[in-house]
Amino acid sequence: MTETSGTSGTTSGNRTNDEVWIVGATGRVGRGVTGRLAARGLTVVPVGRSRERMAAAGAAAGLPADAKTVVADSAERIAEEVLRQRPRAVVNTMGAYATTAPVIARACTSVGGHYVDQANDVVAVEGLLALHEDATRAGSTLVTGAGFGVLATEAVVAKLCEERPAPHRVRIDSVASVAVEAGAVGAALATSIVDTLTAGGRRYADGRLVASRLGADPQRLTFPDGTSARSAGVASGELVAARAASGAPFVTATSSLAPSTPLLRAVVPALGRLLSVPALRRLAVARLGRVTVKAAPRPREHSWGHAVVEWADGTRREGWLRADEGMDFTADVTATVTELLARGAGRPGAWTPAGALGPDVATSAGGTFVLD
């Protein structure tokens, strides 16, 4: 396997070459995206810290033994390599998207390339969407939230609002069914968990994003297949995407990952205040990332995205997106979005997946709509 650290250049005569870089190719989503894109005939280049780990992950994903890799140990180093080597698209699965996404995405726009990530927090999603004008001028397409998180609810909202005026109120609910892999939690997931606790809740009221209590409005959802799960209020990128897809002034979001029991809802605000102290946050992320977990099957057969949309005239519509295991669907979404961009689909700018490619990208990735 060929390692590069600053020697090869762009394909002669092209602004970008035909490569699709996978940042974090040794992680669960990164491995899945690498294998899917390689099977679809794209030129896939793993990007990460360890040549040995990338070689092993690439071989498992079906890449040839002499496949190219790029060794870089930070978002800044990755951005430098993007500017020098000019890939057509970069998929970022490394996490900490609020800090890594703008650095890598700006490098992509500088060479006219595309960018995709799986962010699902308010700060990261809003941060990438803020690059819309830069991306439009560059002819680049930047897509954030390319996973079960964001797309599963955004796509339902967009479907329910098709050919309708902006509704008055939207509620979205995200319930992923995820199989747990044995091993360490890892820094990316640990950071996401701690950030959720410190951010608290959010909702849109009169078109403004305002604070609310994490775990507010707990409920039990019954899915179209008869199974059920609890969910509660949370701040998420899904909230931002639902607002953009609908234009509704009032939007709320719940997730099955939010604390929904009375005890957890009581202690979470105090815990969030403690973890907002930078030193305690770093300690919590480091320790949680080292925690090892046992493998466990997914709790339900399907993952579900849900939306209820209400108009001022009293009209009410409800819909669901049924998907497979949550992490597998995320890999399917990322691979589908990336392939479309690499082959010339999409429109310039910074978007969530349905904004860039329409709500039916969810069915292209394997989801199924169940609409009223």
Coordinates of C-alpha atoms in Angstrom, one line a residue:
M1 CA 0.0 0.0 0.0
T2 CA 1.4 3.4 -1.0
E3 CA 1.8 6.0 1.6
T4 CA 1.9 9.7 0.7
S5 CA 2.8 12.6 2.9
G6 CA 3.3 15.4 0.4
T7 CA 4.8 14.1 -2.9
S8 CA 2.1 13.4 -5.4
G9 CA 0.1 16.1 -7.2
T10 CA -3.2 16.6 -9.0
T11 CA -4.2 14.9 -12.2
S12 CA -2.8 17.0 -15.1
G13 CA -5.4 19.4 -16.6
N14 CA -8.1 18.8 -13.9
R15 CA -9.0 21.1 -11.1
T16 CA -9.5 18.1 -8.9
N17 CA -8.6 14.5 -9.5
D18 CA -11.0 11.5 -9.3
E19 CA -10.1 10.5 -5.7
V20 CA -12.5 10.3 -2.8
W21 CA -10.7 10.6 0.5
I22 CA -12.1 8.9 3.6
V23 CA -10.9 10.6 6.8
G24 CA -11.1 8.1 9.7
A25 CA -11.2 5.1 7.4
T26 CA -10.4 2.7 10.3
G27 CA -13.5 3.6 12.3
R28 CA -16.9 1.9 12.0
V29 CA -18.5 4.3 9.7
G30 CA -15.3 5.0 7.8
R31 CA -14.8 1.3 7.1
G32 CA -18.4 0.9 5.9
V33 CA -18.1 3.9 3.6
T34 CA -14.8 2.8 2.2
G35 CA -16.1 -0.6 1.3
R36 CA -19.3 0.7 -0.2
L37 CA -17.6 3.3 -2.4
A38 CA -14.9 0.9 -3.5
A39 CA -17.6 -1.6 -4.6
R40 CA -19.2 1.1 -6.7
G41 CA -16.0 1.7 -8.6
L42 CA -14.8 5.0 -7.1
T43 CA -11.1 5.6 -6.4
V44 CA -11.0 5.5 -2.6
V45 CA -8.1 6.8 -0.5
P46 CA -8.0 6.1 3.2
V47 CA -6.8 9.1 5.4
G48 CA -5.6 8.7 9.0
R49 CA -2.8 8.6 11.5
S50 CA -1.6 5.0 11.1
R51 CA -0.5 3.5 7.8
E52 CA -0.7 0.0 9.2
R53 CA -4.3 0.4 10.5
M54 CA -5.4 2.0 7.2
A55 CA -3.7 -0.9 5.3
A56 CA -5.7 -3.4 7.3
A57 CA -9.0 -1.5 7.0
G58 CA -8.4 -1.0 3.3
A59 CA -7.8 -4.7 2.7
A60 CA -10.9 -5.6 4.7
A61 CA -12.9 -3.1 2.6
G62 CA -11.7 -4.6 -0.7
L63 CA -9.1 -2.1 -1.7
P64 CA -6.1 -3.4 -3.7
A65 CA -2.9 -4.1 -1.9
D66 CA -1.1 -1.1 -3.6
A67 CA -4.0 1.3 -2.9
K68 CA -2.9 4.9 -2.0
T69 CA -3.2 6.2 1.6
V70 CA -2.6 9.6 3.0
V71 CA -1.1 9.8 6.5
A72 CA -2.1 13.0 8.4
D73 CA -2.7 13.4 12.2
S74 CA -4.9 16.5 12.4
A75 CA -7.6 18.4 10.5
E76 CA -5.0 21.0 9.7
R77 CA -2.6 18.5 8.2
I78 CA -5.5 16.9 6.2
A79 CA -6.4 20.4 4.9
E80 CA -2.8 20.9 3.8
E81 CA -2.9 17.6 1.8
V82 CA -6.2 18.5 0.3
L83 CA -4.8 21.8 -1.0
R84 CA -1.8 20.0 -2.4
Q85 CA -3.3 16.8 -3.9
R86 CA -6.8 18.2 -4.8
P87 CA -9.2 15.2 -4.3
R88 CA -12.7 15.4 -5.8
A89 CA -14.4 14.7 -2.5
V90 CA -13.5 14.3 1.2
V91 CA -15.6 12.3 3.6
N92 CA -14.9 13.3 7.2
T93 CA -15.8 10.6 9.8
M94 CA -13.3 11.7 12.4
G95 CA -15.8 13.4 14.7
A96 CA -15.4 16.7 16.6
Y97 CA -17.1 18.3 13.6
A98 CA -17.5 21.7 15.1
T99 CA -13.7 22.1 14.9
T100 CA -12.6 19.7 12.2
A101 CA -15.4 20.3 9.6
P102 CA -14.7 24.0 8.8
V103 CA -10.9 23.4 8.4
I104 CA -11.3 20.5 6.0
A105 CA -14.3 21.9 4.2
R106 CA -12.6 25.3 3.5
A107 CA -9.7 23.4 1.9
C108 CA -12.2 21.5 -0.3
T109 CA -13.8 24.7 -1.5
S110 CA -10.3 26.1 -2.3
V111 CA -9.8 23.4 -4.9
G112 CA -13.4 23.2 -6.1
G113 CA -13.9 19.8 -4.4
H114 CA -16.8 18.4 -2.3
Y115 CA -17.1 17.6 1.4
V116 CA -19.4 15.2 3.4
D117 CA -19.7 14.6 7.1
Q118 CA -22.1 13.0 9.7
A119 CA -22.4 15.9 12.2
N120 CA -25.5 16.0 14.3
D121 CA -25.1 18.8 16.8
V122 CA -26.3 22.4 16.4
V123 CA -22.9 24.1 16.5
A124 CA -21.3 21.8 13.9
V125 CA -24.3 21.8 11.5
E126 CA -24.8 25.6 11.7
G127 CA -21.0 26.1 11.3
L128 CA -20.8 24.2 8.1
L129 CA -24.0 25.7 6.7
A130 CA -22.4 29.1 7.3
L131 CA -19.9 28.3 4.5
H132 CA -22.8 28.3 1.9
E133 CA -21.7 31.5 0.0
D134 CA -18.0 30.4 -0.1
A135 CA -19.0 27.0 -1.4
T136 CA -21.4 28.4 -4.0
R137 CA -18.7 30.7 -5.4
A138 CA -16.3 27.8 -5.6
G139 CA -18.7 25.4 -7.3
S140 CA -18.3 23.0 -4.3
T141 CA -21.0 21.1 -2.5
L142 CA -20.6 20.7 1.2
V143 CA -23.0 18.3 3.0
T144 CA -23.3 17.9 6.7
G145 CA -25.5 15.4 8.6
A146 CA -25.1 12.7 6.0
G147 CA -26.3 9.9 8.3
F148 CA -29.3 8.5 10.1
G149 CA -29.0 11.6 12.4
V150 CA -30.3 14.5 10.4
L151 CA -31.5 12.8 7.2
A152 CA -34.0 10.3 8.8
T153 CA -36.1 13.2 10.2
E154 CA -35.2 15.9 7.6
A155 CA -36.4 13.7 4.7
V156 CA -39.8 13.1 6.3
V157 CA -40.3 16.8 7.0
A158 CA -39.4 17.7 3.4
K159 CA -41.8 15.0 2.1
L160 CA -44.7 16.2 4.2
C161 CA -44.1 19.8 3.2
E162 CA -43.8 19.2 -0.5
E163 CA -45.9 21.7 -2.5
R164 CA -47.3 23.2 0.7
P165 CA -46.8 26.6 2.3
A166 CA -44.6 26.8 5.4
P167 CA -46.3 25.1 8.3
H168 CA -46.8 26.6 11.7
R169 CA -45.3 23.8 13.9
V170 CA -43.0 20.8 13.4
R171 CA -42.0 18.0 15.8
I172 CA -39.4 15.5 14.9
D173 CA -38.4 12.3 16.7
S174 CA -35.2 10.3 16.0
V175 CA -35.0 6.7 17.2
A176 CA -31.9 4.8 16.0
S177 CA -31.6 1.1 16.6
V178 CA -27.8 0.5 16.9
A179 CA -25.8 -2.7 17.5
V180 CA -22.9 -2.0 19.9
E181 CA -19.4 -3.1 18.8
A182 CA -17.1 -4.5 21.5
G183 CA -14.2 -2.2 22.3
A184 CA -13.5 1.3 23.6
V185 CA -16.1 4.0 23.3
G186 CA -13.5 6.2 21.5
A187 CA -12.8 9.9 21.5
A188 CA -15.4 10.8 18.8
L189 CA -18.4 9.2 20.6
A190 CA -17.2 10.4 24.0
T191 CA -17.0 13.9 22.8
S192 CA -20.5 13.7 21.3
I193 CA -21.9 12.4 24.5
V194 CA -20.3 15.1 26.7
D195 CA -21.2 17.9 24.3
T196 CA -24.8 16.8 24.4
L197 CA -24.8 17.0 28.2
T198 CA -23.2 20.4 28.2
A199 CA -25.3 21.9 25.4
G200 CA -28.7 21.2 27.1
G201 CA -31.8 21.4 25.0
R202 CA -32.8 23.7 22.2
R203 CA -36.0 24.4 20.2
Y204 CA -37.3 27.0 17.7
A205 CA -39.8 29.5 19.0
D206 CA -41.1 32.3 16.7
G207 CA -38.2 31.4 14.4
R208 CA -35.5 31.8 17.0
L209 CA -33.3 29.1 18.4
V210 CA -33.8 29.2 22.2
A211 CA -32.7 27.2 25.1
S212 CA -34.8 24.4 26.6
R213 CA -34.3 21.6 29.1
L214 CA -32.4 18.5 27.9
G215 CA -34.9 15.7 28.2
A216 CA -38.0 17.9 28.1
D217 CA -41.3 16.5 26.8
P218 CA -40.6 12.8 27.3
Q219 CA -42.9 10.5 25.4
R220 CA -43.3 7.0 24.2
L221 CA -43.5 6.5 20.5
T222 CA -45.3 3.6 18.9
F223 CA -43.9 2.8 15.5
P224 CA -45.8 1.5 12.4
D225 CA -44.5 -2.0 13.1
G226 CA -46.0 -2.1 16.6
T227 CA -42.8 -1.7 18.5
S228 CA -42.2 1.3 20.8
A229 CA -39.4 3.4 22.5
R230 CA -39.1 6.4 24.7
S231 CA -37.6 9.7 23.5
A232 CA -37.2 13.2 24.9
G233 CA -36.1 16.7 23.9
V234 CA -32.5 17.3 22.8
A235 CA -30.4 19.9 20.9
S236 CA -29.4 18.4 17.6
G237 CA -28.5 19.2 14.0
E238 CA -31.8 17.5 13.1
L239 CA -33.6 20.5 14.7
V240 CA -31.7 22.9 12.4
A241 CA -32.4 20.8 9.4
A242 CA -36.1 20.5 10.2
R243 CA -36.4 24.2 10.5
A244 CA -34.6 24.7 7.1
A245 CA -36.7 22.1 5.4
S246 CA -40.0 23.4 6.6
G247 CA -39.7 27.1 7.4
A248 CA -41.9 26.6 10.5
P249 CA -41.4 29.1 13.3
F250 CA -41.9 26.5 16.0
V251 CA -39.8 23.3 15.8
T252 CA -39.0 20.8 18.5
A253 CA -36.9 17.6 18.4
T254 CA -36.7 14.5 20.5
S255 CA -34.3 11.6 20.5
S256 CA -34.2 8.1 22.1
L257 CA -30.7 9.0 23.2
A258 CA -31.9 11.9 25.4
P259 CA -32.5 11.2 29.1
S260 CA -36.2 10.4 29.5
T261 CA -36.6 9.0 33.0
P262 CA -37.4 11.4 35.9
L263 CA -34.1 10.6 37.7
L264 CA -31.9 11.2 34.7
R265 CA -33.8 14.4 33.8
A266 CA -33.3 15.7 37.3
V267 CA -29.5 15.2 37.5
V268 CA -28.5 16.1 33.9
P269 CA -28.7 19.9 34.3
A270 CA -26.2 19.8 37.2
L271 CA -24.0 17.4 35.4
G272 CA -24.0 19.6 32.3
R273 CA -22.9 22.6 34.3
L274 CA -20.0 20.7 35.8
L275 CA -18.9 19.4 32.4
S276 CA -19.0 22.9 30.9
V277 CA -15.8 23.6 32.9
P278 CA -13.0 23.0 30.3
A279 CA -10.7 21.0 32.5
L280 CA -13.6 18.7 33.7
R281 CA -14.8 18.4 30.1
R282 CA -11.4 17.2 28.9
L283 CA -11.1 14.8 31.7
A284 CA -14.6 13.4 31.1
V285 CA -14.0 12.9 27.4
A286 CA -10.6 11.2 28.0
R287 CA -12.0 8.8 30.6
L288 CA -15.2 8.0 28.8
G289 CA -13.3 7.4 25.6
R290 CA -11.2 4.7 27.3
V291 CA -14.3 2.9 28.7
T292 CA -14.7 -0.5 27.0
V293 CA -18.1 -1.9 26.2
K294 CA -19.4 -5.4 25.3
A295 CA -21.0 -6.2 22.0
A296 CA -24.8 -6.0 22.0
P297 CA -27.4 -6.6 19.3
R298 CA -29.6 -3.7 18.1
P299 CA -32.7 -3.3 20.4
R300 CA -35.2 -3.2 17.5
E301 CA -35.3 -4.5 13.9
H302 CA -35.7 -1.0 12.5
S303 CA -34.5 2.6 13.1
W304 CA -37.2 5.3 12.8
G305 CA -37.3 8.9 11.9
H306 CA -40.6 10.6 12.6
A307 CA -42.2 14.0 12.0
V308 CA -45.5 15.7 12.7
V309 CA -46.3 18.8 10.7
E310 CA -49.1 21.2 11.5
W311 CA -50.4 24.2 9.5
A312 CA -52.2 27.3 10.8
D313 CA -55.4 26.2 9.2
G314 CA -55.5 23.0 11.4
T315 CA -54.1 20.6 8.7
R316 CA -51.9 18.0 10.3
R317 CA -49.6 15.4 8.6
E318 CA -47.5 12.7 10.0
G319 CA -44.8 10.5 8.6
W320 CA -42.0 8.0 9.2
L321 CA -38.8 6.9 7.6
R322 CA -38.0 3.2 8.3
A323 CA -34.3 2.4 8.1
D324 CA -32.0 -0.6 9.0
E325 CA -29.5 -0.6 11.8
G326 CA -28.6 3.0 12.5
M327 CA -24.8 2.9 11.9
D328 CA -25.3 0.8 8.7
F329 CA -27.8 3.3 7.4
T330 CA -25.4 6.1 8.2
A331 CA -22.7 4.4 6.1
D332 CA -25.2 3.9 3.3
V333 CA -26.3 7.6 3.4
T334 CA -22.7 8.8 3.4
A335 CA -21.7 6.5 0.6
T336 CA -24.8 7.5 -1.5
V337 CA -24.4 11.2 -1.0
T338 CA -20.6 11.0 -1.7
E339 CA -21.1 8.9 -4.9
L340 CA -23.7 11.3 -6.2
L341 CA -21.4 14.3 -5.6
A342 CA -18.4 12.6 -7.1
R343 CA -20.4 11.8 -10.2
G344 CA -21.6 15.4 -10.6
A345 CA -25.0 15.5 -8.8
G346 CA -26.0 18.0 -6.2
R347 CA -25.8 21.8 -6.4
P348 CA -23.1 24.2 -5.1
G349 CA -23.4 25.5 -1.6
A350 CA -23.5 24.1 2.0
W351 CA -26.5 21.9 2.8
T352 CA -27.9 19.0 4.8
P353 CA -28.5 15.9 2.6
A354 CA -32.1 16.5 1.6
G355 CA -31.3 20.2 0.9
A356 CA -28.5 19.2 -1.5
L357 CA -30.1 16.2 -3.2
G358 CA -33.8 16.1 -2.2
P359 CA -35.6 13.9 0.3
D360 CA -35.5 10.8 -1.9
V361 CA -31.8 10.4 -1.2
A362 CA -33.1 8.7 1.9
T363 CA -34.7 6.0 -0.2
S364 CA -31.7 5.7 -2.4
A365 CA -29.7 4.9 0.7
G366 CA -32.2 2.1 1.7
G367 CA -34.8 3.9 3.8
T368 CA -38.6 3.6 3.3
F369 CA -41.2 6.3 3.8
V370 CA -44.4 5.5 5.7
L371 CA -46.6 8.6 5.2
D372 CA -50.1 9.4 6.1

